Amino acid sequence: MTLLRGLPATLPILFVCEISFLLGHGLIMTLLGVRMSLEGFPSQMAGLLMSSFSLGFVLGSYFLEKRIRSVGHIRVFAACAAMLAVTAMLHGIWINPWAWLVWRVAGGASTAGLLMVMESWVSGESSNENRGKVLGWYLVISTLSLAGGQWMLNIADPASAVLFSVAGMLFALSLVPLSIHRIHGPSQSSHDIAHKIRLKELFKRAPVGLVGAFTAGLMAQAFFAMTPFFGQEIGLSTSQTAQFMAITTMVALVAQWSLGRISDRLDRRKVILCMATVMAVTGAFISVAANYSYLALLIVACLHTAMLHTLYSLSLAHTNDWLEPAEIIAANAKLMIWYGIGSIIGPFSASLVMQFLGPEGLWLFLGAAALALAIFVMVRLYNAPSVAEEAIEQEPYAPMPIIETPHYHSELDPRHEPHQLEIDFTHHDSEDTVGSDAPPEPTMDPAERRGRAAIGAAGGHIYPDRAD
């Protein structure tokens, strides 16, 4: 607990919930790919099932935000965790691809709700002084928990219903820390004065960022969805498949920091070009490595995924370099929409390629997507001098978790200070002031102090989370 010293008291509790949830998420995400292969599902059905998760994730991202605003963080967290526990166990009870399609849509929406609650809560409990530290903890816990869940594939036979029940129990256990502590929702909520930016204008300013975000969604979700299926089809054991998924996920921790530091010193487009080239080459040769040995397969795959898991964060950072501060919220939302569109298309498209070319079609699909991105970036760098020659001051890179949500990740970014909406009670006309962080005046009477504290805690929204 010494390492967590200096963080708000509610965050360690929330991190425990996050660990349990992401252990379950990592387990079921890998288990489904393995089980679909064992059940003899065709690759296109496997891809459709995984794309349905992304569809549910995108839908839940937008519809559940309103529920958070109306009923509060704790209630939405409880509802989504319960729904995930139920759908996880239903996978083991009813083995039917069309039923699983429904469960995956519901699971995707619930996953989006849980991530929105956690990320908005982390943001609301963070200050400008500790935001970088909080983001670092969130990144490490997210990555290690996701990888740990993939390792848990070894604890039971994936052909049985046991692992689905284990995933359901982990989702249910994520509710316990919130239930046994008297805590409230986030103490504040940031409200930037956001300027709208059209998609055409965003593409004109940062085309590499927008296309990079789409490609990241296309490739990342295809990788997570179809790699366990690929492992079973080429004859990997269950233990090897779990190990493969966990290790290729954990390389993101090293890649995020190292590639991020490099991108702070160079033109980020050139870094993205190099990353896309590495992914294209490794995607083309990974099948050769798979035929040679498991170790060769793992090494080449780690090179590929180190680039892949960093692509979205780097695309986001590059886009933010070309924006005014007031445009960042709207622009980031558009990037996540395109990431979401890519995540819906990616798994099903990869499965169709696998149907025609065999299991190695997954990596050929990923390599082809990376090659298309590399060609696009190269064209932008060398055939658009009016854009490429503009001198900009790059913002410092900030790593992002592998799983992103559409609305709150920009609030976690320590490079940009959120603007708090507060009401000035020192004037009778109750003027609204933005960006005021001044503490209450010591001469304020108790009634005014309670009123200001109540509104400041709500942050402009009413979150009726209470310890009843």
Short mmCIF file of C-alpha atoms in Angstrom, two decimals:
data_model
loop_
_atom_site.label_atom_id
_atom_site.label_comp_id
_atom_site.label_asym_id
_atom_site.label_seq_id
_atom_site.Cartn_x
_atom_site.Cartn_y
_atom_site.Cartn_z
CA MET A 1 0.00 0.00 0.00
CA THR A 2 3.02 2.30 0.37
CA LEU A 3 3.23 2.55 -3.41
CA LEU A 4 -0.36 3.83 -3.50
CA ARG A 5 0.33 6.56 -0.93
CA GLY A 6 -0.73 9.97 -2.15
CA LEU A 7 -3.67 8.68 -4.18
CA PRO A 8 -7.29 9.50 -3.23
CA ALA A 9 -8.71 6.91 -0.82
CA THR A 10 -11.32 5.60 -3.28
CA LEU A 11 -8.82 4.75 -6.05
CA PRO A 12 -7.19 1.67 -4.41
CA ILE A 13 -10.70 0.26 -3.93
CA LEU A 14 -11.53 0.99 -7.55
CA PHE A 15 -8.25 -0.59 -8.71
CA VAL A 16 -9.15 -3.82 -6.87
CA CYS A 17 -12.47 -3.84 -8.74
CA GLU A 18 -10.57 -3.23 -11.98
CA ILE A 19 -8.23 -6.17 -11.36
CA SER A 20 -11.11 -8.61 -10.83
CA PHE A 21 -13.03 -7.31 -13.85
CA LEU A 22 -10.06 -7.40 -16.25
CA LEU A 23 -8.98 -10.85 -15.07
CA GLY A 24 -12.43 -12.06 -16.08
CA HIS A 25 -12.35 -10.10 -19.32
CA GLY A 26 -8.92 -11.40 -20.31
CA LEU A 27 -10.00 -14.97 -19.53
CA ILE A 28 -13.25 -14.98 -21.48
CA MET A 29 -11.73 -13.09 -24.42
CA THR A 30 -9.15 -15.85 -24.91
CA LEU A 31 -11.46 -18.70 -23.89
CA LEU A 32 -14.06 -17.87 -26.53
CA GLY A 33 -11.54 -18.09 -29.38
CA VAL A 34 -10.27 -21.46 -28.13
CA ARG A 35 -13.75 -22.84 -27.47
CA MET A 36 -15.07 -21.82 -30.88
CA SER A 37 -12.28 -23.80 -32.50
CA LEU A 38 -12.98 -26.81 -30.27
CA GLU A 39 -16.70 -26.64 -31.15
CA GLY A 40 -15.89 -26.55 -34.84
CA PHE A 41 -17.34 -23.09 -35.50
CA PRO A 42 -16.32 -21.86 -38.96
CA SER A 43 -13.87 -18.95 -38.92
CA GLN A 44 -16.40 -16.50 -40.39
CA MET A 45 -18.84 -17.25 -37.54
CA ALA A 46 -16.03 -16.77 -35.02
CA GLY A 47 -15.22 -13.40 -36.59
CA LEU A 48 -18.88 -12.37 -36.60
CA LEU A 49 -19.20 -13.23 -32.91
CA MET A 50 -16.18 -11.13 -32.03
CA SER A 51 -17.35 -8.23 -34.19
CA SER A 52 -20.66 -8.32 -32.31
CA PHE A 53 -18.74 -7.62 -29.09
CA SER A 54 -17.27 -4.48 -30.66
CA LEU A 55 -20.71 -3.44 -31.88
CA GLY A 56 -22.09 -3.79 -28.36
CA PHE A 57 -19.09 -1.87 -27.00
CA VAL A 58 -19.74 1.08 -29.31
CA LEU A 59 -23.48 1.11 -28.56
CA GLY A 60 -22.93 0.83 -24.82
CA SER A 61 -20.40 3.66 -24.89
CA TYR A 62 -23.07 6.11 -25.95
CA PHE A 63 -26.23 4.84 -24.30
CA LEU A 64 -24.76 4.04 -20.89
CA GLU A 65 -23.13 7.43 -20.45
CA LYS A 66 -26.61 8.90 -19.96
CA ARG A 67 -27.34 6.29 -17.29
CA ILE A 68 -24.17 7.23 -15.43
CA ARG A 69 -25.31 10.84 -15.41
CA SER A 70 -28.81 9.97 -14.21
CA VAL A 71 -28.32 7.17 -11.64
CA GLY A 72 -24.64 7.39 -10.75
CA HIS A 73 -21.39 5.49 -11.14
CA ILE A 74 -21.91 2.78 -8.52
CA ARG A 75 -25.33 1.69 -9.78
CA VAL A 76 -24.16 1.47 -13.41
CA PHE A 77 -21.06 -0.45 -12.33
CA ALA A 78 -23.20 -2.93 -10.39
CA ALA A 79 -25.64 -3.43 -13.27
CA CYS A 80 -22.89 -3.94 -15.86
CA ALA A 81 -20.86 -6.32 -13.67
CA ALA A 82 -23.98 -8.39 -12.99
CA MET A 83 -24.82 -8.53 -16.70
CA LEU A 84 -21.27 -9.63 -17.54
CA ALA A 85 -21.40 -12.39 -14.92
CA VAL A 86 -24.69 -13.69 -16.32
CA THR A 87 -23.61 -13.60 -19.98
CA ALA A 88 -20.26 -15.27 -19.15
CA MET A 89 -22.00 -18.25 -17.58
CA LEU A 90 -24.64 -18.40 -20.31
CA HIS A 91 -21.85 -19.12 -22.81
CA GLY A 92 -21.13 -22.34 -20.96
CA ILE A 93 -24.77 -23.34 -20.50
CA TRP A 94 -26.01 -22.88 -24.06
CA ILE A 95 -23.48 -23.71 -26.79
CA ASN A 96 -25.06 -22.10 -29.82
CA PRO A 97 -23.37 -19.55 -32.13
CA TRP A 98 -26.53 -17.46 -32.56
CA ALA A 99 -27.16 -17.35 -28.82
CA TRP A 100 -23.52 -16.42 -28.31
CA LEU A 101 -24.04 -13.56 -30.77
CA VAL A 102 -26.60 -12.05 -28.39
CA TRP A 103 -24.40 -12.66 -25.34
CA ARG A 104 -21.46 -10.92 -27.02
CA VAL A 105 -23.46 -7.80 -27.88
CA ALA A 106 -24.68 -7.60 -24.27
CA GLY A 107 -21.15 -8.31 -23.00
CA GLY A 108 -19.66 -5.59 -25.18
CA ALA A 109 -22.16 -3.00 -23.95
CA SER A 110 -21.57 -4.00 -20.32
CA THR A 111 -17.79 -3.87 -20.76
CA ALA A 112 -18.09 -0.36 -22.17
CA GLY A 113 -20.18 0.67 -19.16
CA LEU A 114 -17.66 -0.69 -16.66
CA LEU A 115 -14.73 0.97 -18.39
CA MET A 116 -16.55 4.30 -18.62
CA VAL A 117 -17.36 4.18 -14.92
CA MET A 118 -13.77 3.35 -13.96
CA GLU A 119 -12.09 5.87 -16.25
CA SER A 120 -14.45 8.72 -15.41
CA TRP A 121 -14.09 7.87 -11.71
CA VAL A 122 -10.30 7.82 -11.94
CA SER A 123 -10.40 11.13 -13.78
CA GLY A 124 -12.79 12.69 -11.27
CA GLU A 125 -10.64 11.65 -8.32
CA SER A 126 -7.39 12.86 -9.91
CA SER A 127 -5.81 16.29 -9.62
CA ASN A 128 -3.37 18.03 -11.94
CA GLU A 129 -0.57 17.14 -9.51
CA ASN A 130 -1.17 13.37 -9.41
CA ARG A 131 -2.80 12.74 -12.80
CA GLY A 132 0.37 11.29 -14.35
CA LYS A 133 0.90 8.93 -11.41
CA VAL A 134 -2.72 7.80 -11.53
CA LEU A 135 -2.54 7.18 -15.28
CA GLY A 136 0.63 5.13 -14.80
CA TRP A 137 -1.05 2.92 -12.21
CA TYR A 138 -4.13 2.55 -14.40
CA LEU A 139 -2.01 1.52 -17.39
CA VAL A 140 0.06 -1.05 -15.46
CA ILE A 141 -2.91 -2.58 -13.65
CA SER A 142 -4.97 -2.77 -16.86
CA THR A 143 -2.24 -4.50 -18.86
CA LEU A 144 -1.13 -6.97 -16.18
CA SER A 145 -4.71 -7.89 -15.23
CA LEU A 146 -5.66 -8.47 -18.87
CA ALA A 147 -2.59 -10.68 -19.36
CA GLY A 148 -3.24 -12.48 -16.07
CA GLY A 149 -6.75 -13.38 -17.19
CA GLN A 150 -5.32 -14.93 -20.34
CA TRP A 151 -2.95 -17.05 -18.24
CA MET A 152 -5.96 -18.40 -16.32
CA LEU A 153 -6.95 -20.42 -19.40
CA ASN A 154 -4.64 -23.12 -17.95
CA ILE A 155 -6.61 -23.75 -14.74
CA ALA A 156 -9.30 -25.98 -16.30
CA ASP A 157 -10.30 -27.74 -19.49
CA PRO A 158 -11.57 -25.13 -21.99
CA ALA A 159 -13.95 -27.74 -23.42
CA SER A 160 -15.94 -27.67 -20.15
CA ALA A 161 -18.14 -24.97 -18.64
CA VAL A 162 -15.76 -24.42 -15.70
CA LEU A 163 -13.81 -21.50 -17.15
CA PHE A 164 -16.99 -19.66 -18.15
CA SER A 165 -18.11 -19.98 -14.52
CA VAL A 166 -14.73 -18.73 -13.30
CA ALA A 167 -15.04 -15.65 -15.55
CA GLY A 168 -18.56 -15.06 -14.22
CA MET A 169 -17.31 -15.28 -10.63
CA LEU A 170 -14.53 -12.78 -11.33
CA PHE A 171 -17.04 -10.32 -12.79
CA ALA A 172 -19.29 -10.78 -9.75
CA LEU A 173 -16.35 -10.37 -7.33
CA SER A 174 -15.56 -6.99 -8.88
CA LEU A 175 -18.70 -5.75 -7.10
CA VAL A 176 -17.53 -6.71 -3.61
CA PRO A 177 -15.06 -3.87 -2.85
CA LEU A 178 -17.64 -1.23 -3.80
CA SER A 179 -20.32 -2.97 -1.75
CA ILE A 180 -18.45 -3.29 1.56
CA HIS A 181 -16.97 0.24 1.69
CA ARG A 182 -18.86 3.42 2.44
CA ILE A 183 -17.74 5.43 -0.58
CA HIS A 184 -19.35 7.87 -2.97
CA GLY A 185 -18.92 8.53 -6.66
CA PRO A 186 -16.14 10.73 -8.05
CA SER A 187 -15.72 13.97 -6.18
CA GLN A 188 -15.48 16.08 -9.31
CA SER A 189 -16.06 15.94 -13.04
CA SER A 190 -14.15 17.95 -15.61
CA HIS A 191 -16.00 20.09 -18.13
CA ASP A 192 -13.93 21.48 -20.97
CA ILE A 193 -15.32 24.26 -23.10
CA ALA A 194 -15.15 22.11 -26.19
CA HIS A 195 -15.22 23.48 -29.71
CA LYS A 196 -16.72 21.32 -32.41
CA ILE A 197 -14.49 20.17 -35.24
CA ARG A 198 -15.78 18.66 -38.46
CA LEU A 199 -14.50 15.33 -39.66
CA LYS A 200 -13.34 16.94 -42.91
CA GLU A 201 -11.35 19.55 -40.99
CA LEU A 202 -9.87 16.91 -38.69
CA PHE A 203 -8.77 14.82 -41.66
CA LYS A 204 -7.25 17.90 -43.30
CA ARG A 205 -5.19 18.70 -40.20
CA ALA A 206 -4.18 15.23 -39.00
CA PRO A 207 -5.04 12.58 -41.61
CA VAL A 208 -2.42 10.18 -40.26
CA GLY A 209 -4.00 10.31 -36.79
CA LEU A 210 -7.50 9.58 -38.08
CA VAL A 211 -6.46 6.76 -40.41
CA GLY A 212 -4.11 5.41 -37.73
CA ALA A 213 -6.95 5.22 -35.19
CA PHE A 214 -9.17 3.36 -37.68
CA THR A 215 -6.35 0.93 -38.51
CA ALA A 216 -5.61 0.41 -34.81
CA GLY A 217 -9.22 -0.63 -34.18
CA LEU A 218 -9.22 -2.84 -37.27
CA MET A 219 -6.03 -4.67 -36.27
CA ALA A 220 -6.21 -4.75 -32.46
CA GLN A 221 -9.67 -6.26 -32.26
CA ALA A 222 -8.92 -8.73 -35.05
CA PHE A 223 -5.83 -9.79 -33.08
CA PHE A 224 -7.64 -10.24 -29.75
CA ALA A 225 -10.63 -11.93 -31.36
CA MET A 226 -8.98 -14.36 -33.74
CA THR A 227 -5.53 -15.16 -32.31
CA PRO A 228 -6.82 -17.82 -29.83
CA PHE A 229 -8.73 -19.39 -32.75
CA PHE A 230 -5.52 -19.23 -34.82
CA GLY A 231 -3.53 -20.94 -32.04
CA GLN A 232 -5.92 -23.86 -31.85
CA GLU A 233 -6.05 -24.24 -35.63
CA ILE A 234 -2.24 -24.51 -35.98
CA GLY A 235 -2.02 -27.06 -33.18
CA LEU A 236 -0.89 -25.02 -30.17
CA SER A 237 -1.79 -26.51 -26.81
CA THR A 238 -4.14 -24.66 -24.47
CA SER A 239 -1.16 -23.74 -22.29
CA GLN A 240 0.78 -22.37 -25.27
CA THR A 241 -2.22 -20.38 -26.48
CA ALA A 242 -2.68 -18.78 -23.03
CA GLN A 243 1.04 -18.04 -22.79
CA PHE A 244 1.11 -16.58 -26.31
CA MET A 245 -1.80 -14.20 -25.60
CA ALA A 246 -0.46 -13.10 -22.22
CA ILE A 247 3.10 -12.40 -23.37
CA THR A 248 2.07 -10.57 -26.55
CA THR A 249 -0.21 -8.40 -24.41
CA MET A 250 2.41 -7.58 -21.76
CA VAL A 251 4.90 -6.29 -24.32
CA ALA A 252 2.61 -3.27 -24.56
CA LEU A 253 4.00 -1.96 -21.26
CA VAL A 254 7.54 -1.66 -22.61
CA ALA A 255 6.47 -0.58 -26.09
CA GLN A 256 4.20 2.23 -24.88
CA TRP A 257 6.94 3.96 -22.91
CA SER A 258 9.85 3.38 -25.28
CA LEU A 259 8.06 4.23 -28.53
CA GLY A 260 6.36 7.16 -26.82
CA ARG A 261 9.69 8.67 -25.79
CA ILE A 262 11.04 8.22 -29.31
CA SER A 263 7.97 9.94 -30.77
CA ASP A 264 8.55 12.96 -28.51
CA ARG A 265 11.88 13.55 -30.28
CA LEU A 266 10.90 12.78 -33.88
CA ASP A 267 8.03 13.52 -36.22
CA ARG A 268 5.34 11.13 -34.99
CA ARG A 269 4.31 10.34 -38.57
CA LYS A 270 7.76 8.90 -39.23
CA VAL A 271 7.51 6.80 -36.08
CA ILE A 272 4.08 5.53 -37.17
CA LEU A 273 5.53 4.76 -40.63
CA CYS A 274 8.32 2.67 -39.07
CA MET A 275 5.82 0.88 -36.81
CA ALA A 276 3.52 0.08 -39.74
CA THR A 277 6.47 -1.21 -41.76
CA VAL A 278 7.54 -3.53 -38.92
CA MET A 279 3.96 -4.84 -38.61
CA ALA A 280 3.72 -5.42 -42.36
CA VAL A 281 7.00 -7.37 -42.46
CA THR A 282 6.26 -9.45 -39.35
CA GLY A 283 2.72 -10.14 -40.56
CA ALA A 284 4.12 -11.53 -43.82
CA PHE A 285 6.75 -13.75 -42.16
CA ILE A 286 4.97 -14.93 -39.02
CA SER A 287 3.58 -18.01 -40.75
CA VAL A 288 7.15 -19.05 -41.61
CA ALA A 289 8.11 -18.57 -37.97
CA ALA A 290 5.11 -20.66 -36.86
CA ASN A 291 6.30 -23.55 -39.04
CA TYR A 292 9.82 -23.27 -37.63
CA SER A 293 9.14 -23.32 -33.88
CA TYR A 294 6.84 -21.97 -31.18
CA LEU A 295 9.63 -19.74 -29.82
CA ALA A 296 10.20 -18.16 -33.23
CA LEU A 297 6.45 -17.57 -33.55
CA LEU A 298 6.36 -15.88 -30.14
CA ILE A 299 9.32 -13.59 -30.87
CA VAL A 300 7.98 -12.41 -34.23
CA ALA A 301 4.48 -11.96 -32.78
CA CYS A 302 5.86 -9.84 -29.92
CA LEU A 303 7.55 -7.52 -32.43
CA HIS A 304 4.23 -7.20 -34.23
CA THR A 305 2.07 -6.60 -31.15
CA ALA A 306 4.54 -4.17 -29.56
CA MET A 307 3.81 -1.87 -32.49
CA LEU A 308 0.12 -2.75 -32.67
CA HIS A 309 -0.71 -2.00 -29.02
CA THR A 310 0.96 1.42 -29.29
CA LEU A 311 -0.60 2.50 -32.59
CA TYR A 312 -3.76 4.07 -31.19
CA SER A 313 -1.95 6.03 -28.46
CA LEU A 314 0.53 7.40 -30.98
CA SER A 315 -2.24 8.30 -33.44
CA LEU A 316 -4.06 10.13 -30.65
CA ALA A 317 -0.89 12.00 -29.64
CA HIS A 318 -0.19 12.99 -33.25
CA THR A 319 -3.74 14.29 -33.69
CA ASN A 320 -3.55 16.33 -30.48
CA ASP A 321 -0.35 17.98 -31.77
CA TRP A 322 -2.39 19.66 -34.51
CA LEU A 323 -5.32 20.80 -32.36
CA GLU A 324 -6.16 23.74 -30.18
CA PRO A 325 -6.82 22.73 -26.54
CA ALA A 326 -10.53 23.48 -26.88
CA GLU A 327 -10.82 21.09 -29.85
CA ILE A 328 -9.26 18.06 -28.20
CA ILE A 329 -12.42 16.59 -26.63
CA ALA A 330 -14.44 16.67 -29.87
CA ALA A 331 -11.53 15.43 -31.97
CA ASN A 332 -10.73 12.54 -29.62
CA ALA A 333 -14.37 11.47 -29.70
CA LYS A 334 -14.21 11.30 -33.50
CA LEU A 335 -11.01 9.25 -33.33
CA MET A 336 -12.69 6.77 -31.00
CA ILE A 337 -15.70 6.53 -33.35
CA TRP A 338 -13.35 5.53 -36.15
CA TYR A 339 -11.48 3.17 -33.81
CA GLY A 340 -14.87 1.62 -33.00
CA ILE A 341 -15.80 1.29 -36.66
CA GLY A 342 -12.49 -0.44 -37.30
CA SER A 343 -13.01 -2.76 -34.33
CA ILE A 344 -16.38 -3.86 -35.75
CA ILE A 345 -15.00 -4.50 -39.24
CA GLY A 346 -11.69 -6.09 -38.21
CA PRO A 347 -12.61 -9.47 -36.64
CA PHE A 348 -15.15 -10.45 -39.30
CA SER A 349 -12.87 -9.34 -42.15
CA ALA A 350 -9.97 -11.31 -40.68
CA SER A 351 -12.17 -14.38 -40.35
CA LEU A 352 -13.13 -14.20 -44.04
CA VAL A 353 -9.45 -14.06 -45.02
CA MET A 354 -8.78 -17.04 -42.73
CA GLN A 355 -11.59 -18.96 -44.41
CA PHE A 356 -9.90 -18.68 -47.81
CA LEU A 357 -6.21 -18.76 -46.82
CA GLY A 358 -6.26 -20.84 -43.67
CA PRO A 359 -5.16 -19.85 -40.12
CA GLU A 360 -2.17 -17.86 -41.41
CA GLY A 361 -4.68 -15.57 -43.12
CA LEU A 362 -5.04 -13.70 -39.81
CA TRP A 363 -1.45 -12.44 -39.92
CA LEU A 364 -1.62 -11.76 -43.64
CA PHE A 365 -4.70 -9.63 -42.94
CA LEU A 366 -2.89 -7.75 -40.15
CA GLY A 367 0.19 -7.30 -42.33
CA ALA A 368 -1.88 -6.03 -45.26
CA ALA A 369 -3.68 -3.49 -43.02
CA ALA A 370 -0.31 -2.29 -41.69
CA LEU A 371 1.09 -2.07 -45.23
CA ALA A 372 -1.86 0.06 -46.34
CA LEU A 373 -1.25 2.38 -43.38
CA ALA A 374 2.47 2.59 -44.20
CA ILE A 375 1.72 3.53 -47.82
CA PHE A 376 -0.78 6.17 -46.69
CA VAL A 377 1.68 7.73 -44.22
CA MET A 378 4.44 7.71 -46.83
CA VAL A 379 2.18 9.51 -49.33
CA ARG A 380 1.27 12.11 -46.71
CA LEU A 381 4.91 12.66 -45.75
CA TYR A 382 6.36 13.03 -49.23
CA ASN A 383 3.45 14.19 -51.42
CA ALA A 384 1.89 16.80 -49.12
CA PRO A 385 4.69 19.32 -48.47
CA SER A 386 2.29 22.06 -47.43
CA VAL A 387 1.29 19.98 -44.44
CA ALA A 388 4.55 18.14 -43.77
CA GLU A 389 6.65 21.28 -43.67
CA GLU A 390 4.53 23.03 -41.07
CA ALA A 391 6.45 23.37 -37.84
CA ILE A 392 4.51 22.36 -34.76
CA GLU A 393 5.48 21.88 -31.14
CA GLN A 394 4.63 18.31 -30.23
CA GLU A 395 2.88 17.64 -26.95
CA PRO A 396 4.57 15.09 -24.64
CA TYR A 397 3.38 11.56 -25.35
CA ALA A 398 1.07 9.95 -22.79
CA PRO A 399 0.58 6.15 -22.84
CA MET A 400 -2.97 4.81 -22.89
CA PRO A 401 -4.40 1.47 -21.76
CA ILE A 402 -4.92 -1.20 -24.42
CA ILE A 403 -8.70 -1.01 -23.94
CA GLU A 404 -9.99 2.52 -24.52
CA THR A 405 -13.38 4.10 -24.09
CA PRO A 406 -14.80 6.84 -26.28
CA HIS A 407 -15.27 9.66 -23.82
CA TYR A 408 -12.99 9.70 -20.81
CA HIS A 409 -9.46 8.80 -21.86
CA SER A 410 -8.66 12.42 -22.71
CA GLU A 411 -9.49 13.41 -19.13
CA LEU A 412 -6.90 10.92 -17.89
CA ASP A 413 -4.24 12.44 -20.15
CA PRO A 414 -1.83 14.35 -17.87
CA ARG A 415 -0.82 16.71 -20.69
CA HIS A 416 -4.11 18.60 -20.59
CA GLU A 417 -5.53 20.19 -17.48
CA PRO A 418 -9.30 19.83 -17.09
CA HIS A 419 -11.30 22.98 -16.47
CA GLN A 420 -13.47 22.77 -13.39
CA LEU A 421 -16.88 24.41 -13.55
CA GLU A 422 -17.50 26.21 -10.27
CA ILE A 423 -20.06 28.74 -9.12
CA ASP A 424 -18.81 31.92 -7.55
CA PHE A 425 -20.88 32.60 -4.43
CA THR A 426 -19.07 35.82 -3.66
CA HIS A 427 -21.46 37.75 -5.94
CA HIS A 428 -25.24 37.89 -5.71
CA ASP A 429 -25.60 37.38 -9.48
CA SER A 430 -23.95 33.87 -9.20
CA GLU A 431 -21.66 34.26 -12.19
CA ASP A 432 -20.24 31.03 -13.61
CA THR A 433 -16.47 30.92 -13.67
CA VAL A 434 -14.33 28.42 -15.49
CA GLY A 435 -10.93 27.17 -14.37
CA SER A 436 -11.22 28.40 -10.80
CA ASP A 437 -9.41 26.15 -8.35
CA ALA A 438 -9.51 28.54 -5.43
CA PRO A 439 -10.42 26.95 -2.06
CA PRO A 440 -13.43 28.22 -0.09
CA GLU A 441 -12.84 31.50 1.70
CA PRO A 442 -12.33 31.06 5.44
CA THR A 443 -14.95 33.73 6.15
CA MET A 444 -17.67 31.81 4.31
CA ASP A 445 -20.60 30.98 6.57
CA PRO A 446 -21.50 27.28 7.10
CA ALA A 447 -24.61 27.37 4.87
CA GLU A 448 -22.67 28.78 1.92
CA ARG A 449 -19.84 26.33 2.51
CA ARG A 450 -22.22 23.33 2.43
CA GLY A 451 -23.93 24.61 -0.72
CA ARG A 452 -20.68 25.21 -2.55
CA ALA A 453 -19.28 21.82 -1.47
CA ALA A 454 -22.40 20.02 -2.72
CA ILE A 455 -22.24 21.65 -6.14
CA GLY A 456 -18.46 21.24 -6.38
CA ALA A 457 -18.75 17.53 -5.54
CA ALA A 458 -21.30 17.06 -8.32
CA GLY A 459 -19.05 18.87 -10.77
CA GLY A 460 -21.99 20.24 -12.72
CA HIS A 461 -23.74 16.84 -12.82
CA ILE A 462 -25.79 15.05 -10.21
CA TYR A 463 -24.31 11.66 -9.36
CA PRO A 464 -26.57 10.24 -6.68
CA ASP A 465 -24.05 7.66 -5.40
CA ARG A 466 -24.39 7.50 -1.64
CA ALA A 467 -23.30 5.08 1.06
CA ASP A 468 -26.73 4.04 2.26
#
